[in-house]
């Protein structure tokens, strides 16, 4: 389906600071760690490159410590950073804190930073797969750049993948919703999470929303968090979740998407690609920092081997 395609990520590149105090709502003085390289499209691009795909990232960072450390990380992991603008405004930032029930509070600083201060480059050569993390569509400047890039990719015979990534903090207006609807209609692969479904199908209960996804044309993968994932292709494939200790779930969905699409670009069969993406997502939540959860092919293989040994031991 996507074998031989170069993957393109586009959108905000940030650094993130994570509160170590739960239930604080970002209102209390307390310990934070960071700056962690972040931004959903950048996490995706970094993981896809780590898996072995050819990946180009389009975005912007400041010529400051945050920007330099983030570009260094992406380059280290194999991302083509030639389309990342360096300079001008300061690097975008995000702050996050968690609650005991798994909910999160975010404060984003994207508008007016280097995160939305870049221009589109000439498209790379060869077959292209553009991945859109739709939270980026909440920013009007990024929305225009992403929609223009998507149309250019389609005009050149490329393909689109989309993670709806519906974040109320970033997607407050009708223009963002309409842009997401257009991208979803064009998407050859749709990768929503169960948490996206109330935004995508506000009038449908969960199971009916899932059924609606199952009926769409093209490849659809539903990320279920701790419950695993479901692939809707020629048949429905349910992948179970893994019992891991969650430390920081931010970025796990982007890690899943990066692994899955990278594996498909390398010619991996859908079931194996989904299995490895499911494992990568589980690994991601065990590490603090959104991009720190990204993993190598060897780590994914070892994780799956450990899970297999655990199941065999439980049966004995």
PDB file of N, CA and C in Angstrom, residues 135-174:
ATOM      1  N   UNK A 135      -4.342  18.002  15.152  1.00  0.00           N
ATOM      2  CA  UNK A 135      -4.302  19.054  16.161  1.00  0.00           C
ATOM      3  C   UNK A 135      -3.626  20.303  15.607  1.00  0.00           C
ATOM      4  N   UNK A 136      -2.723  20.118  14.646  1.00  0.00           N
ATOM      5  CA  UNK A 136      -2.040  21.257  14.020  1.00  0.00           C
ATOM      6  C   UNK A 136      -3.001  22.151  13.257  1.00  0.00           C
ATOM      7  N   UNK A 137      -4.152  21.608  12.866  1.00  0.00           N
ATOM      8  CA  UNK A 137      -5.103  22.378  12.059  1.00  0.00           C
ATOM      9  C   UNK A 137      -5.819  23.451  12.871  1.00  0.00           C
ATOM     10  N   UNK A 138      -5.676  23.439  14.191  1.00  0.00           N
ATOM     11  CA  UNK A 138      -6.293  24.471  15.009  1.00  0.00           C
ATOM     12  C   UNK A 138      -5.626  25.820  14.892  1.00  0.00           C
ATOM     13  N   UNK A 139      -4.376  25.834  14.461  1.00  0.00           N
ATOM     14  CA  UNK A 139      -3.645  27.084  14.253  1.00  0.00           C
ATOM     15  C   UNK A 139      -3.876  27.554  12.824  1.00  0.00           C
ATOM     16  N   UNK A 140      -4.416  28.763  12.601  1.00  0.00           N
ATOM     17  CA  UNK A 140      -4.766  29.189  11.239  1.00  0.00           C
ATOM     18  C   UNK A 140      -3.587  29.194  10.274  1.00  0.00           C
ATOM     19  N   UNK A 141      -2.412  29.601  10.740  1.00  0.00           N
ATOM     20  CA  UNK A 141      -1.239  29.641   9.859  1.00  0.00           C
ATOM     21  C   UNK A 141      -0.823  28.233   9.477  1.00  0.00           C
ATOM     22  N   UNK A 142      -0.716  27.357  10.474  1.00  0.00           N
ATOM     23  CA  UNK A 142      -0.366  25.964  10.187  1.00  0.00           C
ATOM     24  C   UNK A 142      -1.420  25.302   9.315  1.00  0.00           C
ATOM     25  N   UNK A 143      -2.675  25.598   9.580  1.00  0.00           N
ATOM     26  CA  UNK A 143      -3.761  25.003   8.789  1.00  0.00           C
ATOM     27  C   UNK A 143      -3.592  25.323   7.309  1.00  0.00           C
ATOM     28  N   UNK A 144      -3.317  26.566   6.987  1.00  0.00           N
ATOM     29  CA  UNK A 144      -3.142  26.954   5.585  1.00  0.00           C
ATOM     30  C   UNK A 144      -1.950  26.236   4.966  1.00  0.00           C
ATOM     31  N   UNK A 145      -0.856  26.150   5.701  1.00  0.00           N
ATOM     32  CA  UNK A 145       0.339  25.472   5.176  1.00  0.00           C
ATOM     33  C   UNK A 145       0.076  23.978   4.968  1.00  0.00           C
ATOM     34  N   UNK A 146      -0.580  23.345   5.935  1.00  0.00           N
ATOM     35  CA  UNK A 146      -0.834  21.906   5.850  1.00  0.00           C
ATOM     36  C   UNK A 146      -1.797  21.588   4.718  1.00  0.00           C
ATOM     37  N   UNK A 147      -2.863  22.366   4.600  1.00  0.00           N
ATOM     38  CA  UNK A 147      -3.844  22.100   3.543  1.00  0.00           C
ATOM     39  C   UNK A 147      -3.224  22.316   2.168  1.00  0.00           C
ATOM     40  N   UNK A 148      -2.387  23.337   2.028  1.00  0.00           N
ATOM     41  CA  UNK A 148      -1.698  23.571   0.756  1.00  0.00           C
ATOM     42  C   UNK A 148      -0.768  22.413   0.436  1.00  0.00           C
ATOM     43  N   UNK A 149      -0.016  21.970   1.442  1.00  0.00           N
ATOM     44  CA  UNK A 149       0.907  20.845   1.236  1.00  0.00           C
ATOM     45  C   UNK A 149       0.147  19.580   0.873  1.00  0.00           C
ATOM     46  N   UNK A 150      -0.980  19.337   1.540  1.00  0.00           N
ATOM     47  CA  UNK A 150      -1.771  18.138   1.252  1.00  0.00           C
ATOM     48  C   UNK A 150      -2.257  18.141  -0.193  1.00  0.00           C
ATOM     49  N   UNK A 151      -2.724  19.275  -0.653  1.00  0.00           N
ATOM     50  CA  UNK A 151      -3.211  19.355  -2.032  1.00  0.00           C
ATOM     51  C   UNK A 151      -2.071  19.173  -3.028  1.00  0.00           C
ATOM     52  N   UNK A 152      -0.894  19.701  -2.704  1.00  0.00           N
ATOM     53  CA  UNK A 152       0.259  19.512  -3.583  1.00  0.00           C
ATOM     54  C   UNK A 152       0.649  18.034  -3.652  1.00  0.00           C
ATOM     55  N   UNK A 153       0.653  17.365  -2.500  1.00  0.00           N
ATOM     56  CA  UNK A 153       1.003  15.941  -2.474  1.00  0.00           C
ATOM     57  C   UNK A 153       0.012  15.134  -3.307  1.00  0.00           C
ATOM     58  N   UNK A 154      -1.270  15.413  -3.140  1.00  0.00           N
ATOM     59  CA  UNK A 154      -2.285  14.696  -3.917  1.00  0.00           C
ATOM     60  C   UNK A 154      -2.159  14.990  -5.405  1.00  0.00           C
ATOM     61  N   UNK A 155      -1.881  16.236  -5.752  1.00  0.00           N
ATOM     62  CA  UNK A 155      -1.719  16.616  -7.165  1.00  0.00           C
ATOM     63  C   UNK A 155      -0.542  15.902  -7.808  1.00  0.00           C
ATOM     64  N   UNK A 156       0.454  15.543  -6.986  1.00  0.00           N
ATOM     65  CA  UNK A 156       1.634  14.836  -7.499  1.00  0.00           C
ATOM     66  C   UNK A 156       1.498  13.320  -7.368  1.00  0.00           C
ATOM     67  N   UNK A 157       0.289  12.855  -7.098  1.00  0.00           N
ATOM     68  CA  UNK A 157       0.061  11.412  -7.025  1.00  0.00           C
ATOM     69  C   UNK A 157       0.411  10.793  -5.698  1.00  0.00           C
ATOM     70  N   UNK A 158       0.675  11.618  -4.676  1.00  0.00           N
ATOM     71  CA  UNK A 158       1.000  11.094  -3.364  1.00  0.00           C
ATOM     72  C   UNK A 158      -0.232  10.707  -2.575  1.00  0.00           C
ATOM     73  N   UNK A 159      -0.010  10.294  -1.334  1.00  0.00           N
ATOM     74  CA  UNK A 159      -1.093   9.811  -0.476  1.00  0.00           C
ATOM     75  C   UNK A 159      -1.077  10.547   0.859  1.00  0.00           C
ATOM     76  N   UNK A 160      -2.219  10.443   1.556  1.00  0.00           N
ATOM     77  CA  UNK A 160      -2.397  11.141   2.821  1.00  0.00           C
ATOM     78  C   UNK A 160      -2.724  10.134   3.914  1.00  0.00           C
ATOM     79  N   UNK A 161      -2.113  10.307   5.075  1.00  0.00           N
ATOM     80  CA  UNK A 161      -2.506   9.603   6.294  1.00  0.00           C
ATOM     81  C   UNK A 161      -2.885  10.661   7.319  1.00  0.00           C
ATOM     82  N   UNK A 162      -3.822  10.333   8.197  1.00  0.00           N
ATOM     83  CA  UNK A 162      -4.305  11.326   9.151  1.00  0.00           C
ATOM     84  C   UNK A 162      -4.547  10.713  10.520  1.00  0.00           C
ATOM     85  N   UNK A 163      -3.975  11.351  11.525  1.00  0.00           N
ATOM     86  CA  UNK A 163      -4.323  11.091  12.922  1.00  0.00           C
ATOM     87  C   UNK A 163      -5.204  12.249  13.367  1.00  0.00           C
ATOM     88  N   UNK A 164      -6.515  12.041  13.595  1.00  0.00           N
ATOM     89  CA  UNK A 164      -7.392  13.157  13.964  1.00  0.00           C
ATOM     90  C   UNK A 164      -6.942  13.911  15.216  1.00  0.00           C
ATOM     91  N   UNK A 165      -6.321  13.218  16.174  1.00  0.00           N
ATOM     92  CA  UNK A 165      -5.639  13.862  17.295  1.00  0.00           C
ATOM     93  C   UNK A 165      -6.416  15.062  17.830  1.00  0.00           C
ATOM     94  N   UNK A 166      -7.689  14.886  18.087  1.00  0.00           N
ATOM     95  CA  UNK A 166      -8.580  15.993  18.442  1.00  0.00           C
ATOM     96  C   UNK A 166      -8.273  16.506  19.845  1.00  0.00           C
ATOM     97  N   UNK A 167      -7.715  17.708  19.924  1.00  0.00           N
ATOM     98  CA  UNK A 167      -7.389  18.327  21.201  1.00  0.00           C
ATOM     99  C   UNK A 167      -8.196  19.612  21.349  1.00  0.00           C
ATOM    100  N   UNK A 168      -9.123  19.664  22.294  1.00  0.00           N
ATOM    101  CA  UNK A 168      -9.963  20.851  22.446  1.00  0.00           C
ATOM    102  C   UNK A 168      -9.154  22.121  22.671  1.00  0.00           C
ATOM    103  N   UNK A 169      -7.959  21.987  23.292  1.00  0.00           N
ATOM    104  CA  UNK A 169      -7.141  23.174  23.553  1.00  0.00           C
ATOM    105  C   UNK A 169      -6.692  23.845  22.262  1.00  0.00           C
ATOM    106  N   UNK A 170      -6.640  23.080  21.166  1.00  0.00           N
ATOM    107  CA  UNK A 170      -6.098  23.597  19.914  1.00  0.00           C
ATOM    108  C   UNK A 170      -7.127  23.697  18.792  1.00  0.00           C
ATOM    109  N   UNK A 171      -8.254  22.993  18.902  1.00  0.00           N
ATOM    110  CA  UNK A 171      -9.200  22.898  17.785  1.00  0.00           C
ATOM    111  C   UNK A 171     -10.559  23.450  18.202  1.00  0.00           C
ATOM    112  N   UNK A 172     -10.621  24.767  18.353  1.00  0.00           N
ATOM    113  CA  UNK A 172     -11.813  25.386  18.912  1.00  0.00           C
ATOM    114  C   UNK A 172     -12.780  25.925  17.867  1.00  0.00           C
ATOM    115  N   UNK A 173     -12.368  26.061  16.601  1.00  0.00           N
ATOM    116  CA  UNK A 173     -13.229  26.756  15.637  1.00  0.00           C
ATOM    117  C   UNK A 173     -13.706  25.826  14.529  1.00  0.00           C
ATOM    118  N   UNK A 174     -14.714  26.295  13.791  1.00  0.00           N
ATOM    119  CA  UNK A 174     -15.293  25.499  12.712  1.00  0.00           C
ATOM    120  C   UNK A 174     -14.312  25.298  11.562  1.00  0.00           C
TER     121      UNK A 174
END
